[in-house]
Amino acid sequence: MSADSPVGPPGEPPPTDPFALVRTRGYVGLLVIAAALGVPISAAAYGFLALVGELQTWTYTDLPKALGFRETPPWWPLPLLAVAGLLVGATIRYLPGTGGHKPAEGLSTAGAPKPLELPGIFVAAAATLALGAVLGPEAPLIALGSGTAVWLVRLVKPDLPEQVGSVVGAAGSFAAVSTLLGSPLTGAFLLMEASGIGGPMLGIVLVPGLLAAGVGSLVFVGLDSWTGLGTYSLALPAVPHADTPDVTEFGWALVIGLAAALVGTGIRRLALLAQPRVERHRVTATVLMGLVVAGLAIAFAEGTGKAATEVLYSGQSALGPLLANSASYSVGTLTLLIVCKGLAYCASLSAFRGGPIFPAMFLGATGGIALSHLPGLELTPAFAMGIGAMSVTMLGLPLTSVLLATLLLGSQGLTVMPLVIVTVVVAYVVSKRLSPPPTGRAQAPAPVGPATR
């Protein structure tokens, strides 16, 4: 037997080389396809985000003025969310597919949707995001990016193998979600954890997606004399200075992680409890859930004098103003915001279509700011720890949650990262212990022995 012969148990075939695909000519072609897809998919994702932003301004600010109101009436979220519920409910019921994945069940990356399902995903997401439901754009972008990428490639190559189609779909998802997160690396972390990819196949699948996202980012950063469109960035423009962590703040990290796990698990369980009831009466119940979200926004606005939009929408663009103007929020106002936004988030998870990331980040940030009024906890680390803890509770993605919480803070992110990591670990472990296993019974871990090592 030669030194490089594969070694294995007698009678079994030699182990398969997981990197054989990389050495083939077809993998090089796959990288070329991924690079070609990067620009159109990223540009389409940018256009989708820009459209949603314009629709939010038009429906909530411009339309009331066009109808003769001097300013947006306090009751305006009611018709807005009723229309959103009607559009989303009808889309899910009558168009092919289910309008995208169910956000109460987490962030899904399970395969590219069929071409016939793409219009339903687009309409449901646009209505959800533009008209005020409390969900984010990341899940629709992942679905639209992967489905569009596979559709475009199959227009040229109808007999596309299933395995290649999966990698092409992943590349489209990378390019689309990286547009939102402002970084191909952040998109890689998110999809790596959300898909559960691991082992030797990790790099093989991620490299085409990373290439598509990297080439697609030229749409925003520019090329040669072309300046590009500009980027969507998570980084906040002005972050208060964070001192070196002390022992007291590590104690607060434990408290914040535990509190976020309890609150986030409660939101998710309540949404999952409501979801089947909504599905039995899809259109009517979705309209009703839209009115619940509107009522919570109105109640917050009337009770605090703040804008109803702080409860509406995903909270993505509100994180910066929330931190910058944190001194103008009393603990009572912040507590009411958590209650109203949390319940609106729960209602949206059960009925609408979108992603769970940004509302979780906003709730965590609000809770952190509220706790920063207590002794021994500074504003910036409290803000970051709240984001990390609530994100991991709702997503179950610890690496991505740490990354999201620290990227927001720019240069201050490195200072608070140890605290964020501790908070995320606590929230992750507690939330997993509070959540029942998929079978409804605890499963014993597999024994470690010669056959499993």
Coordinates of C-alpha atoms in Angstrom, one line a residue, residues 9-289:
P9 CA -12.1 0.0 7.5
P10 CA -11.8 -3.2 5.4
G11 CA -14.6 -3.7 3.0
E12 CA -15.6 0.0 2.9
P13 CA -15.1 2.3 -0.1
P14 CA -12.2 4.8 0.3
P15 CA -13.3 8.2 1.7
T16 CA -14.6 10.7 -0.8
D17 CA -12.4 13.8 -1.4
P18 CA -14.6 16.8 -0.5
F19 CA -12.3 19.1 -2.5
A20 CA -12.5 17.2 -5.8
L21 CA -15.1 19.6 -7.0
V22 CA -12.8 22.6 -6.5
R23 CA -10.2 21.0 -8.9
T24 CA -12.7 20.5 -11.7
R25 CA -13.2 22.9 -14.7
G26 CA -16.8 23.1 -13.7
Y27 CA -16.1 24.8 -10.4
V28 CA -14.1 27.5 -12.2
G29 CA -17.2 28.0 -14.4
L30 CA -19.3 28.2 -11.3
L31 CA -17.1 31.0 -10.0
V32 CA -17.5 32.9 -13.3
I33 CA -21.3 32.5 -13.1
A34 CA -21.2 33.8 -9.4
A35 CA -19.2 36.8 -10.4
A36 CA -21.5 37.6 -13.3
L37 CA -24.5 37.3 -11.0
G38 CA -23.1 39.6 -8.3
V39 CA -23.7 43.0 -10.0
P40 CA -27.4 42.5 -11.2
I41 CA -28.4 40.8 -7.9
S42 CA -26.8 43.4 -5.8
A43 CA -28.3 46.2 -7.9
A44 CA -31.7 44.6 -7.7
A45 CA -31.4 44.3 -3.9
Y46 CA -30.4 48.0 -3.6
G47 CA -33.4 48.9 -5.8
F48 CA -35.7 46.9 -3.5
L49 CA -34.4 48.6 -0.4
A50 CA -34.6 52.0 -2.0
L51 CA -38.2 51.3 -3.1
V52 CA -39.2 50.3 0.4
G53 CA -37.7 53.5 1.8
E54 CA -39.5 55.7 -0.7
L55 CA -42.8 53.9 0.0
Q56 CA -42.5 54.3 3.7
T57 CA -42.0 58.1 3.3
W58 CA -44.8 58.3 0.7
T59 CA -47.4 56.3 2.6
Y60 CA -46.8 57.8 6.0
T61 CA -45.8 61.4 5.3
D62 CA -46.6 62.4 1.7
L63 CA -49.9 60.7 1.2
P64 CA -51.7 62.4 4.2
K65 CA -50.5 65.8 3.0
A66 CA -51.7 65.0 -0.5
L67 CA -55.2 64.2 1.0
G68 CA -55.3 67.6 2.7
F69 CA -54.0 66.8 6.2
R70 CA -51.5 69.4 7.6
E71 CA -49.6 66.5 9.2
T72 CA -50.0 62.8 9.6
P73 CA -53.1 62.1 11.7
P74 CA -52.6 60.0 14.9
W75 CA -55.0 57.4 13.6
W76 CA -53.1 57.0 10.2
P77 CA -51.4 53.7 11.1
L78 CA -54.9 52.0 11.2
P79 CA -55.7 52.2 7.5
L80 CA -52.0 51.7 6.6
L81 CA -51.7 48.4 8.5
A82 CA -55.2 47.2 7.4
V83 CA -54.1 47.6 3.8
A84 CA -50.8 45.8 4.6
G85 CA -52.7 42.9 6.2
L86 CA -55.1 42.7 3.2
L87 CA -52.3 42.6 0.7
V88 CA -50.1 40.2 2.6
G89 CA -53.0 37.9 3.5
A90 CA -54.3 37.8 -0.1
T91 CA -50.8 37.3 -1.5
I92 CA -50.2 34.3 0.8
R93 CA -53.6 32.8 0.0
Y94 CA -53.9 33.3 -3.7
L95 CA -50.5 33.6 -5.3
P96 CA -48.1 30.6 -5.8
G97 CA -46.0 29.8 -2.8
T98 CA -46.4 31.2 0.7
G99 CA -45.1 34.7 0.2
G100 CA -41.8 33.7 1.7
H101 CA -40.8 31.9 4.8
K102 CA -42.6 32.2 8.1
P103 CA -40.6 34.7 10.2
A104 CA -41.8 33.3 13.6
E105 CA -39.9 30.1 12.7
G106 CA -36.6 31.9 12.4
L107 CA -34.4 32.9 9.5
S108 CA -34.7 30.3 6.8
T109 CA -32.2 29.6 4.0
A110 CA -33.9 26.3 2.8
G111 CA -33.3 26.3 -0.9
A112 CA -34.2 28.8 -3.7
P113 CA -37.9 29.4 -4.3
K114 CA -39.4 28.6 -7.7
P115 CA -39.7 31.4 -10.3
L116 CA -43.6 31.4 -9.9
E117 CA -43.1 32.1 -6.2
L118 CA -41.0 35.2 -6.6
P119 CA -43.8 37.7 -7.3
G120 CA -45.6 36.6 -4.2
I121 CA -42.5 37.0 -2.1
F122 CA -41.9 40.5 -3.5
V123 CA -45.4 41.7 -3.0
A124 CA -45.7 40.3 0.5
A125 CA -42.4 41.7 1.6
A126 CA -43.0 45.2 0.0
A127 CA -46.4 45.5 1.7
T128 CA -45.0 44.3 5.0
L129 CA -42.0 46.6 5.1
A130 CA -43.5 49.7 3.4
L131 CA -46.7 49.9 5.4
G132 CA -45.4 49.5 8.9
A133 CA -45.3 45.9 10.1
V134 CA -42.5 45.2 12.5
L135 CA -40.2 43.0 10.4
G136 CA -36.9 43.5 8.4
P137 CA -35.9 43.0 4.8
E138 CA -33.2 40.4 5.2
A139 CA -35.3 37.2 4.8
P140 CA -37.1 38.5 1.6
L141 CA -33.7 39.5 0.2
I142 CA -32.3 36.1 0.8
A143 CA -35.2 34.4 -0.9
L144 CA -35.4 36.8 -3.8
G145 CA -31.7 36.8 -4.4
S146 CA -31.4 33.0 -4.5
G147 CA -34.6 32.5 -6.6
T148 CA -33.6 35.2 -9.1
A149 CA -30.1 33.8 -9.4
V150 CA -31.3 30.3 -10.2
W151 CA -33.9 31.5 -12.5
L152 CA -31.4 33.6 -14.5
V153 CA -28.9 30.8 -14.8
R154 CA -31.6 28.3 -15.9
L155 CA -32.7 30.7 -18.7
V156 CA -29.3 30.0 -20.2
K157 CA -28.8 26.4 -18.9
P158 CA -32.2 24.7 -18.4
D159 CA -30.6 21.4 -17.4
L160 CA -28.7 22.9 -14.5
P161 CA -27.8 20.1 -12.0
E162 CA -29.5 20.4 -8.6
Q163 CA -26.2 20.6 -6.7
V164 CA -25.0 23.5 -8.9
G165 CA -28.4 25.2 -8.6
S166 CA -28.0 25.1 -4.8
V167 CA -24.6 26.8 -5.0
V168 CA -25.9 29.4 -7.5
G169 CA -28.9 30.1 -5.2
A170 CA -26.5 30.6 -2.3
A171 CA -24.5 33.0 -4.3
G172 CA -27.6 35.1 -5.1
S173 CA -28.5 35.1 -1.4
F174 CA -25.0 36.3 -0.5
A175 CA -25.1 39.2 -3.0
A176 CA -28.6 40.3 -2.0
V177 CA -28.2 40.2 1.8
S178 CA -24.7 41.7 1.7
T179 CA -26.2 44.7 0.1
L180 CA -28.3 45.2 3.2
L181 CA -25.6 44.5 5.7
G182 CA -23.0 46.6 4.0
S183 CA -20.3 43.9 3.9
P184 CA -19.8 40.6 2.1
L185 CA -18.1 39.2 5.2
T186 CA -21.1 40.0 7.4
G187 CA -23.4 38.3 4.8
A188 CA -21.1 35.3 4.9
F189 CA -21.3 34.9 8.6
L190 CA -25.1 35.3 8.6
L191 CA -25.7 32.7 5.9
M192 CA -23.1 30.3 7.2
E193 CA -24.8 30.1 10.6
A194 CA -28.3 30.3 9.3
S195 CA -27.8 27.5 6.8
G196 CA -25.9 25.2 9.2
I197 CA -23.2 24.6 6.7
G198 CA -20.1 23.0 8.1
G199 CA -17.2 20.7 7.5
P200 CA -15.1 20.6 4.4
M201 CA -18.0 21.7 2.2
L202 CA -18.1 25.1 4.0
G203 CA -15.5 26.8 1.8
I204 CA -16.7 25.1 -1.4
V205 CA -20.2 26.5 -1.0
L206 CA -19.2 29.9 0.5
V207 CA -16.5 30.9 -2.0
P208 CA -18.9 31.4 -5.0
G209 CA -21.2 33.4 -2.7
L210 CA -18.4 35.5 -1.3
L211 CA -17.2 36.2 -4.9
A212 CA -20.7 37.2 -6.0
A213 CA -21.1 39.5 -3.0
G214 CA -17.7 41.0 -3.5
V215 CA -18.1 41.8 -7.2
G216 CA -21.7 43.0 -6.5
S217 CA -20.3 45.5 -4.0
L218 CA -18.8 47.4 -6.9
V219 CA -22.3 48.7 -7.5
F220 CA -22.0 50.7 -4.3
V221 CA -18.3 51.5 -3.8
G222 CA -17.6 52.3 -7.5
L223 CA -15.1 51.3 -10.1
D224 CA -12.4 53.5 -11.6
S225 CA -13.9 56.9 -12.2
W226 CA -17.5 55.7 -11.4
T227 CA -18.3 56.6 -7.8
G228 CA -21.1 54.0 -7.3
L229 CA -24.5 54.3 -5.6
G230 CA -23.3 54.5 -2.0
T231 CA -23.8 51.7 0.5
Y232 CA -26.3 50.7 3.2
S233 CA -24.2 50.5 6.3
L234 CA -24.9 49.3 9.8
A235 CA -22.3 51.5 11.4
L236 CA -23.8 54.3 13.5
P237 CA -22.3 57.8 12.8
A238 CA -21.9 59.0 16.4
V239 CA -21.2 56.5 19.2
P240 CA -20.4 57.6 22.8
H241 CA -17.0 56.6 24.1
A242 CA -16.9 53.3 25.9
D243 CA -14.4 52.8 28.7
T244 CA -12.5 49.5 29.3
P245 CA -14.9 46.9 30.7
D246 CA -14.9 46.4 34.5
V247 CA -16.2 43.6 36.8
T248 CA -19.5 45.3 37.4
E249 CA -20.3 45.4 33.7
F250 CA -19.5 41.7 33.3
G251 CA -22.1 41.2 36.0
W252 CA -24.6 43.3 34.0
A253 CA -23.7 41.1 31.0
L254 CA -25.1 38.1 32.8
V255 CA -28.3 40.0 33.8
I256 CA -28.9 41.4 30.2
G257 CA -28.3 38.0 28.7
L258 CA -30.8 36.4 31.0
A259 CA -33.4 39.1 30.6
A260 CA -33.2 39.1 26.8
A261 CA -33.5 35.3 26.7
L262 CA -36.7 35.5 28.8
V263 CA -38.3 38.4 26.8
G264 CA -37.2 37.1 23.4
T265 CA -38.4 33.5 24.1
G266 CA -41.7 34.9 25.3
I267 CA -42.2 36.9 22.0
R268 CA -41.3 33.9 19.8
R269 CA -43.5 31.4 21.7
L270 CA -46.5 33.8 21.6
A271 CA -45.9 34.4 17.8
L272 CA -45.8 30.6 17.2
L273 CA -48.9 30.1 19.3
A274 CA -50.8 32.7 17.2
Q275 CA -49.4 31.6 13.8
P276 CA -51.7 28.6 13.2
R277 CA -54.7 30.6 14.3
V278 CA -53.8 33.2 11.7
E279 CA -53.4 30.6 9.0
R280 CA -56.9 29.2 9.5
H281 CA -58.4 32.6 8.6
R282 CA -55.5 34.0 6.5
V283 CA -56.8 37.3 5.1
T284 CA -59.1 38.3 7.9
A285 CA -56.6 37.4 10.6
T286 CA -53.7 39.2 8.9
V287 CA -55.8 42.3 8.6
L288 CA -56.6 42.0 12.3
M289 CA -52.9 41.6 13.2

